Coordinates of N, CA, C and O and ligand atoms in Angstrom, one line a residue:
M1 N -4.0 -20.0 -7.1 CA -4.4 -18.8 -7.4 C -3.8 -17.9 -6.0 O -4.5 -18.4 -5.1
K2 N -3.7 -16.7 -5.9 CA -3.4 -15.8 -5.2 C -4.2 -14.5 -5.4 O -4.2 -14.1 -6.3
L3 N -4.5 -13.7 -4.0 CA -5.1 -12.5 -3.9 C -3.8 -11.4 -3.7 O -3.3 -11.8 -2.2
V4 N -3.3 -10.7 -4.1 CA -2.3 -9.7 -3.7 C -2.9 -8.3 -3.4 O -4.0 -7.7 -4.1
I5 N -2.6 -8.2 -2.1 CA -3.2 -7.1 -1.4 C -2.2 -6.0 -1.3 O -1.2 -6.4 -0.5
S6 N -2.4 -4.7 -2.3 CA -1.1 -3.6 -1.7 C -1.9 -2.5 -1.3 O -2.4 -2.2 -2.1
I7 N -0.8 -1.9 -0.5 CA -1.3 -0.4 -0.1 C 0.0 0.4 -0.9 O 1.3 0.1 -0.1
I8 N -0.1 1.2 -1.2 CA 0.5 2.0 -2.1 C 0.1 3.6 -1.7 O -0.8 4.2 -1.3
H9 N 1.0 4.8 -2.0 CA 0.8 5.7 -1.8 C -0.1 6.3 -2.9 O 0.3 5.8 -4.1
D10 N -0.8 7.4 -2.9 CA -1.8 7.6 -3.9 C -1.0 8.4 -5.3 O -1.7 8.2 -6.1
D11 N 0.1 8.8 -4.7 CA 0.8 9.5 -6.0 C 1.0 8.1 -7.2 O 1.7 8.7 -8.2
D12 N 1.6 7.3 -6.6 CA 1.8 6.2 -7.6 C 0.7 5.5 -7.8 O 1.0 4.4 -8.8
V13 N -0.3 5.5 -7.9 CA -1.4 4.5 -8.5 C -1.8 4.7 -9.7 O -1.8 3.8 -10.4
K14 N -1.6 6.0 -10.6 CA -2.0 6.0 -11.8 C -0.9 5.2 -12.5 O -1.5 4.4 -13.2
N15 N 0.5 5.4 -12.6 CA 1.5 4.7 -12.8 C 1.3 3.2 -12.8 O 1.5 2.1 -13.5
T16 N 1.2 2.9 -11.3 CA 1.1 1.4 -11.0 C -0.2 0.8 -11.4 O -0.2 -0.2 -12.5
M17 N -1.4 1.4 -11.9 CA -2.5 0.5 -12.5 C -2.5 0.6 -14.0 O -2.5 -0.3 -14.5
D18 N -2.0 1.7 -14.2 CA -1.5 1.7 -15.8 C -0.9 0.5 -16.2 O -1.1 -0.3 -17.1
T19 N 0.2 0.6 -15.5 CA 1.3 -0.8 -15.9 C 0.6 -2.0 -15.7 O 0.7 -2.8 -16.3
L20 N 0.0 -2.2 -14.8 CA -0.7 -3.6 -14.4 C -2.1 -3.8 -15.5 O -1.7 -4.7 -16.1
R21 N -2.9 -2.5 -15.7 CA -3.5 -3.5 -17.0 C -2.8 -3.3 -18.2 O -3.3 -4.3 -19.1
E22 N -1.9 -2.6 -18.7 CA -1.1 -3.1 -19.9 C -0.4 -4.5 -19.9 O -0.3 -5.0 -20.8
E23 N -0.2 -5.0 -18.7 CA 0.1 -6.4 -18.6 C -0.7 -7.6 -18.7 O -0.6 -8.3 -18.1
G24 N -2.1 -6.8 -18.3 CA -3.5 -8.0 -18.6 C -4.1 -8.3 -17.2 O -4.4 -9.2 -17.5
F25 N -3.5 -7.7 -16.2 CA -3.8 -8.0 -15.0 C -5.5 -7.2 -14.4 O -5.5 -6.2 -15.0
F26 N -6.4 -8.0 -14.0 CA -7.4 -7.1 -13.0 C -7.3 -6.5 -11.7 O -6.4 -7.3 -11.4
V27 N -7.7 -5.4 -11.8 CA -7.0 -4.8 -10.5 C -8.5 -3.9 -9.9 O -9.1 -3.0 -10.6
T28 N -8.6 -4.0 -8.6 CA -10.0 -3.2 -7.9 C -9.0 -2.4 -6.8 O -8.3 -2.8 -6.2
K29 N -9.6 -1.2 -7.1 CA -8.8 0.2 -6.4 C -9.7 0.6 -5.2 O -11.2 0.5 -5.5
L30 N -9.1 0.3 -4.1 CA -10.3 0.9 -2.6 C -9.2 2.1 -1.9 O -8.0 2.2 -2.0
S31 N -10.1 3.1 -1.6 CA -9.4 4.0 -1.1 C -9.4 3.4 0.4 O -10.5 3.0 1.0
S32 N -7.8 3.8 1.2 CA -7.7 3.3 2.2 C -7.3 4.4 3.0 O -7.0 5.7 2.8
T33 N -7.5 4.5 4.3 CA -6.6 5.5 5.6 C -5.5 4.3 6.5 O -5.7 3.3 6.8
G34 N -4.2 4.8 6.3 CA -3.4 4.2 7.2 C -3.3 4.7 8.7 O -3.8 6.0 9.4
G35 N -3.4 3.7 9.6 CA -3.8 3.8 10.8 C -2.7 4.6 11.8 O -3.0 5.4 12.5
F36 N -1.2 4.7 11.1 CA -0.4 5.5 11.7 C -0.3 7.2 11.6 O -0.5 8.0 12.3
L37 N -0.5 7.3 10.4 CA -0.4 8.9 9.7 C -2.1 9.2 9.7 O -2.2 10.6 9.7
R38 N -2.8 8.5 9.6 CA -4.3 8.7 9.6 C -4.1 9.7 7.9 O -5.1 10.4 8.1
A39 N -4.0 9.3 7.5 CA -3.7 10.1 6.0 C -4.3 8.8 5.1 O -4.1 7.3 5.0
G40 N -4.8 9.5 3.5 CA -5.7 8.4 2.7 C -4.0 7.7 2.1 O -2.8 8.4 1.7
N41 N -4.6 6.6 1.8 CA -3.2 6.0 0.6 C -4.5 5.0 -0.3 O -5.8 5.0 -0.1
T42 N -4.0 4.1 -1.2 CA -4.8 3.4 -1.6 C -4.3 1.5 -1.8 O -3.0 1.4 -1.8
T43 N -5.5 0.9 -1.8 CA -5.5 -0.5 -1.4 C -5.7 -1.1 -3.0 O -6.8 -0.7 -3.3
L44 N -4.6 -1.9 -3.6 CA -5.2 -2.7 -4.4 C -5.4 -4.0 -4.6 O -4.6 -4.3 -3.7
L45 N -6.5 -5.0 -5.2 CA -6.6 -6.2 -5.1 C -6.5 -6.7 -6.5 O -7.0 -6.2 -7.1
I46 N -5.7 -7.9 -6.5 CA -5.0 -8.4 -7.8 C -5.2 -9.3 -7.7 O -4.5 -10.5 -7.1
G47 N -6.3 -10.5 -8.1 CA -6.6 -11.9 -8.2 C -5.4 -12.2 -9.7 O -5.7 -11.9 -10.7
V48 N -4.7 -13.4 -9.3 CA -3.4 -14.0 -10.4 C -3.5 -15.0 -9.8 O -3.5 -15.9 -8.6
E49 N -3.1 -15.9 -11.1 CA -2.2 -17.1 -11.1 C -1.1 -17.0 -10.5 O -0.5 -16.0 -10.2
D50 N -0.7 -18.2 -9.3 CA 0.3 -18.4 -8.8 C 2.1 -18.0 -9.6 O 2.7 -17.4 -9.0
R51 N 2.0 -18.5 -11.2 CA 3.3 -17.9 -11.6 C 3.1 -16.8 -11.9 O 4.3 -15.9 -12.2
L52 N 2.2 -16.1 -12.0 CA 2.4 -14.6 -12.2 C 2.5 -13.3 -10.8 O 2.7 -12.1 -10.9
V53 N 2.4 -13.8 -9.6 CA 2.4 -13.3 -8.5 C 4.0 -12.4 -8.4 O 4.2 -11.2 -8.3
E54 N 5.0 -12.8 -9.0 CA 6.3 -12.2 -9.0 C 6.3 -11.2 -10.4 O 6.9 -10.1 -9.8
K55 N 5.7 -11.2 -11.4 CA 5.7 -10.4 -12.2 C 4.8 -9.1 -11.9 O 5.2 -7.5 -11.7
V56 N 3.8 -9.2 -10.5 CA 2.9 -8.3 -10.1 C 4.0 -7.5 -9.4 O 4.2 -6.3 -9.1
M57 N 4.7 -8.8 -8.4 CA 5.9 -7.8 -7.6 C 6.5 -6.9 -8.3 O 6.8 -6.0 -7.7
S58 N 7.5 -7.1 -9.1 CA 8.1 -6.4 -10.0 C 7.4 -5.1 -10.3 O 8.4 -4.3 -10.2
I59 N 6.3 -5.2 -10.6 CA 5.6 -3.7 -11.3 C 5.8 -2.5 -9.8 O 5.9 -1.8 -10.1
F60 N 4.9 -3.5 -8.7 CA 5.0 -2.9 -7.6 C 6.5 -2.2 -7.4 O 6.8 -1.0 -7.2
E61 N 7.6 -2.8 -7.3 CA 8.9 -2.3 -7.3 C 9.1 -1.2 -7.9 O 10.0 -0.3 -7.7
R62 N 8.8 -1.4 -9.4 CA 9.3 -0.4 -10.4 C 8.7 0.9 -10.0 O 9.1 1.9 -10.2
C63 N 7.0 0.7 -9.9 CA 6.3 1.8 -10.1 C 6.3 2.8 -8.5 O 5.3 3.8 -8.5
C64 N 6.4 2.1 -7.6 CA 6.2 2.5 -6.3 C 7.4 3.0 -5.5 O 8.2 1.9 -5.3
K65 N 7.4 4.3 -5.1 CA 8.6 4.8 -4.5 C 8.4 5.0 -3.2 O 7.3 5.4 -2.8
S66 N 9.7 4.7 -2.0 CA 9.4 5.1 -0.8 C 9.8 6.7 -0.8 O 10.1 7.2 -1.8
R67 N 9.0 7.4 0.7 CA 8.7 8.9 0.4 C 9.1 9.0 1.9 O 8.6 8.3 2.6
K68 N 9.7 10.3 2.2 CA 10.1 10.8 3.6 C 9.0 11.9 3.8 O 8.5 12.4 3.2
E69 N 7.9 11.5 5.1 CA 7.0 12.2 5.4 C 7.3 12.9 6.6 O 7.9 12.2 7.8
L70 N 6.3 13.8 7.0 CA 6.8 14.6 8.4 C 5.4 14.5 9.0 O 4.3 14.6 8.5
T71 N 5.4 13.9 10.3 CA 4.4 13.6 11.2 C 4.7 14.5 12.3 O 6.2 14.6 12.3
T72 N 3.7 14.5 13.5 CA 4.0 14.9 14.6 C 3.9 14.0 15.9 O 2.8 13.2 15.3
I73 N 4.6 13.8 17.0 CA 3.8 13.0 17.9 C 4.0 13.8 19.0 O 4.5 14.9 19.7
E74 N 2.9 13.6 19.8 CA 2.6 14.1 21.1 C 3.6 13.5 22.7 O 3.5 12.1 22.7
T75 N 4.4 14.3 23.2 CA 5.2 13.7 24.2 C 4.8 14.7 25.3 O 4.5 15.8 25.4
P76 N 5.0 13.8 26.8 CA 4.1 14.6 28.1 C 5.5 15.5 28.1 O 6.6 15.3 27.7
Y77 N 5.1 16.5 28.6 CA 5.7 17.8 28.7 C 6.6 18.2 30.3 O 5.7 18.0 31.0
G78 N 7.6 17.9 31.0 CA 7.7 17.8 32.2 C 6.8 17.5 33.3 O 6.6 16.3 33.0
G79 N 7.0 18.0 34.3 CA 6.0 17.9 35.4 C 4.4 18.3 35.2 O 3.6 18.0 36.2
V80 N 4.5 19.1 34.4 CA 2.9 20.0 34.0 C 2.1 18.7 33.5 O 2.9 18.1 32.6
Q81 N 0.7 18.8 33.7 CA -0.3 17.8 33.1 C -0.2 18.6 31.5 O -1.1 19.3 31.2
G82 N 0.4 18.1 30.6 CA 0.6 18.9 29.6 C 1.5 17.9 28.2 O 2.1 16.7 29.0
Y83 N 1.0 17.9 27.2 CA 1.9 17.5 25.7 C 2.3 18.8 25.0 O 2.1 19.3 25.2
V84 N 3.6 17.9 24.6 CA 4.1 18.7 23.7 C 4.3 18.1 22.2 O 4.4 16.7 22.2
S85 N 4.1 18.7 21.0 CA 3.9 17.9 19.8 C 5.3 18.3 19.4 O 6.0 19.3 19.4
R86 N 6.1 16.9 18.7 CA 7.4 17.1 18.3 C 7.3 16.4 16.9 O 6.6 15.6 16.7
P87 N 7.8 17.3 15.8 CA 7.8 16.6 14.7 C 9.0 15.7 14.1 O 9.8 15.6 14.9
I88 N 8.4 14.5 13.8 CA 9.4 13.5 13.2 C 9.1 13.2 11.8 O 8.3 13.2 11.1
E89 N 10.2 12.2 11.4 CA 10.5 12.0 9.9 C 10.4 10.8 9.8 O 11.0 10.1 10.7
I90 N 9.2 10.2 8.8 CA 9.5 8.7 8.8 C 9.3 8.3 7.6 O 9.1 9.3 6.3
V91 N 9.6 6.8 7.1 CA 9.7 6.8 5.6 C 8.5 5.5 5.3 O 7.9 4.9 6.1
V92 N 7.9 6.5 4.4 CA 6.6 5.4 4.0 C 6.8 4.8 2.6 O 7.2 5.6 1.6
G93 N 6.2 3.7 2.3 CA 6.5 2.6 1.1 C 7.6 2.6 0.6 O 8.4 2.3 1.6
G94 N 7.6 2.2 -0.5 CA 7.0 2.0 -1.5 C 5.6 1.5 -1.4 O 4.6 2.1 -1.4
A95 N 5.9 0.2 -1.4 CA 4.7 -0.9 -1.7 C 4.5 -1.8 -0.3 O 5.7 -2.4 0.0
T96 N 3.5 -2.0 0.4 CA 3.4 -2.8 1.3 C 2.2 -4.1 1.1 O 0.9 -3.9 0.7
V97 N 3.1 -5.3 0.7 CA 2.5 -6.2 -0.2 C 1.9 -7.7 0.8 O 3.0 -8.1 1.1
F98 N 0.7 -8.0 0.6 CA 0.6 -9.3 1.4 C -0.3 -10.1 0.4 O -0.8 -9.6 -0.6
V99 N 0.4 -11.2 0.3 CA -0.1 -12.5 -0.9 C -0.9 -13.7 -0.3 O -0.2 -14.2 1.0
V100 N -2.0 -13.7 -0.3 CA -2.9 -14.7 0.3 C -3.6 -15.5 -0.6 O -4.0 -15.6 -1.8
D101 N -3.6 -17.0 0.1 CA -3.9 -18.1 -1.2 C -5.5 -18.2 -1.2 O -6.1 -17.3 -0.1
V102 N -6.1 -18.3 -2.2 CA -7.4 -18.2 -2.7 C -8.1 -19.5 -2.5 O -7.3 -20.3 -3.5
S103 N -8.9 -19.9 -1.7 CA -9.6 -21.5 -2.0 C -10.1 -21.2 -3.0 O -10.6 -22.5 -3.7
E104 N -11.1 -20.4 -3.7 CA -12.2 -20.6 -4.8 C -12.2 -19.5 -5.5 O -12.1 -18.3 -4.8
F105 N -12.3 -19.0 -6.9 CA -12.2 -17.9 -7.5 C -13.6 -18.2 -8.7 O -13.2 -19.4 -9.6
R106 N -14.5 -17.6 -8.5 CA -15.5 -18.0 -9.4 C -15.9 -16.3 -10.1 O -16.1 -15.4 -9.3
K107 N -16.5 -16.2 -11.4 CA -17.5 -15.1 -11.8 C -18.6 -16.1 -12.6 O -18.8 -16.8 -13.3
F108 N -20.0 -15.0 -12.0 CA -21.3 -15.7 -12.2 C -21.6 -14.1 -13.5 O -21.4 -13.0 -13.1
Ligands
2BA1 P1 0.1 4.1 8.0 O1 -0.6 3.0 8.9 O2 -0.3 5.6 8.2 O3 2.1 4.2 8.1 C1 2.6 5.3 7.8 C2 4.1 4.9 8.0 O4 4.3 5.5 9.3 C3 5.1 3.4 7.6 O5 4.9 3.4 6.3 C4 6.0 3.4 8.8 O6 7.1 4.1 8.3 C5 5.0 4.2 9.8 N1 4.6 3.7 10.9 C6 3.6 2.8 10.8 N2 2.7 2.1 11.9 C7 4.0 2.5 13.0 C8 4.1 2.7 14.0 N3 3.7 1.8 15.1 N4 5.5 3.1 15.0 C9 6.3 3.5 14.0 N5 6.4 4.0 12.7 C10 4.9 3.3 12.3 P2 4.6 2.1 6.0 O7 5.4 0.8 6.7 O8 5.7 1.8 4.5 O9 3.4 1.7 5.5 C11 2.7 2.2 4.5 C12 1.1 2.0 4.9 O10 1.0 0.5 4.6 C13 0.7 2.3 6.1 O11 0.0 3.7 6.8 C14 -0.6 1.1 6.7 O12 -1.7 1.9 5.6 C15 -0.1 0.1 5.5 N6 0.7 -1.0 5.8 C16 1.8 -1.0 6.7 N7 1.8 -2.4 7.1 C17 0.8 -2.8 7.3 C18 0.2 -4.0 8.3 N8 1.7 -5.0 8.5 N9 -0.7 -4.4 8.3 C19 -1.6 -3.7 7.6 N10 -1.5 -2.4 6.8 C20 -0.1 -2.0 6.8

């Protein structure tokens, strides 16, 4: 068995969770925050049989889009003691997915 941990954009959550549920997967949704943007995102936990991991991957591929987002970075300004904010564009997502071996799975 595997635990699929996936970090996705909040805007993709409904479609992704609906599709996972329609395909018979059990899902736990956690609210999370990206360390770089310091913005909200969503982490999904899905326990699955090994043979179904690729099916889960294809759902993420289908339902999660990558997006361009604007953020600012601070860079030192000239010889003066100060910083200037500079906008940069970054590409976020579709989905960042980790697949972890599960040594034991029980429900009581
Ligand atoms: P954030 O940490 O808020 O990162 C948002 C986006 O900022 C990233 O998109 C990436 O394009 C950029 N970024 C992140 N760290 C960077 C850095 N040190 N230098 C330059 N650019 C950087 P994604 O790669 O699609 O990641 C989306 C979200 O997935 C991340 O949000 C984070 O919450 C999670 N994530 C991504 N990779 C991870 C990893 N290796 N471990 C844990 N969480 C991860």
